[in-house]
CSV table of C-alpha atoms in Angstrom, one decimal:
chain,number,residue,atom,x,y,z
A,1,UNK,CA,-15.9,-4.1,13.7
A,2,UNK,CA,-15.3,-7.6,13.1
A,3,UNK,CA,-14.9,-9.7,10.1
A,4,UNK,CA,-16.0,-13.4,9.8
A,5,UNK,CA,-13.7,-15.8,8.6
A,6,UNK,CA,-14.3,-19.2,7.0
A,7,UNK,CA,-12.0,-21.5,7.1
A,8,UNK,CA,-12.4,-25.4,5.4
A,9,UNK,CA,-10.7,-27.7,7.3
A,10,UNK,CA,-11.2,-31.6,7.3
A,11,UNK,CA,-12.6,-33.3,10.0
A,12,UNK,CA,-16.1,-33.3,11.1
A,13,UNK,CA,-17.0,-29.4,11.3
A,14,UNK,CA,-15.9,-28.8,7.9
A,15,UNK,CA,-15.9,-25.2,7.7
A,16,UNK,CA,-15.2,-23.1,10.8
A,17,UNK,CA,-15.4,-19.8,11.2
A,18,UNK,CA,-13.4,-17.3,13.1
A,19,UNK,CA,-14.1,-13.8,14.2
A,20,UNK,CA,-11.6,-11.0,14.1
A,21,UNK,CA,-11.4,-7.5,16.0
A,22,UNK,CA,-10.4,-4.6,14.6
A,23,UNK,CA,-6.9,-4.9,16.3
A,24,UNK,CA,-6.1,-8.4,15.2
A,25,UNK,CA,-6.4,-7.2,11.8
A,26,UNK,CA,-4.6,-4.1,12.1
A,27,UNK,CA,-1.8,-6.3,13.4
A,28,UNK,CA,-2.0,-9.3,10.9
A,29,UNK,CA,-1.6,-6.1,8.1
A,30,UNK,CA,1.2,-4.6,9.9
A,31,UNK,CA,3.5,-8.4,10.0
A,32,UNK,CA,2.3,-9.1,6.1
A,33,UNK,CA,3.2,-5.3,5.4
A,34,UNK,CA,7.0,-5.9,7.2
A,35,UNK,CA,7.4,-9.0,5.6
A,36,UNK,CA,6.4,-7.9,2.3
A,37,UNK,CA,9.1,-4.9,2.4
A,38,UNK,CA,11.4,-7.6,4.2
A,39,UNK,CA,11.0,-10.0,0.9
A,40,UNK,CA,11.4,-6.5,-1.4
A,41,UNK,CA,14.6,-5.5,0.6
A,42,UNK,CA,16.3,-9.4,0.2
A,43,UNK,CA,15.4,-9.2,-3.8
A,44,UNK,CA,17.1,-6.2,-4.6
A,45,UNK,CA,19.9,-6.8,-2.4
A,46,UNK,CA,20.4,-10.2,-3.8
A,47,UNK,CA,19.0,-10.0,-7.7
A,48,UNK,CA,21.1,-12.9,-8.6
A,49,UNK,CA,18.8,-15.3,-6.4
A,50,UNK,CA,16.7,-16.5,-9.2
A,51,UNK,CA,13.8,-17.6,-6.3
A,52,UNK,CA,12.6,-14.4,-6.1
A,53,UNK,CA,13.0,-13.0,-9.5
A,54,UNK,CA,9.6,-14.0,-10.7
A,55,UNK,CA,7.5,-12.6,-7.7
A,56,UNK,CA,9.2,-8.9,-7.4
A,57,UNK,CA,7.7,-6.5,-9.7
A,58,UNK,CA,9.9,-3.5,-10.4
């Protein structure tokens, strides 16, 4: 499976697209799923940081 990904950039292509495999995806889900649960962690170990406050729903 792969998925099609169009992209606008400037320049003289203006749209390009990309494909991506199965696995790239599966990996790209995996980093925003860490991060995501990395940003969670920092919020509710530091609720004073007023930053975050707005984006963290409890």
């Amino acid at each position: 499976m792969e998925t099609v990904i169009k992209v606008l950039q400037p320049g003289p292509l203006r749209i390009i697209e990309h494909k991506f495999s199965a696995e790239e995806i599966r990996k790209a889900n995996d980093t925003i799923s860490k991060v995501v649960a990395n940003w969670r962690t920092n919020a509710n170990l530091h609720p004073k940081n007023q930053l975050l406050k707005d984006y963290i729903h409890k």
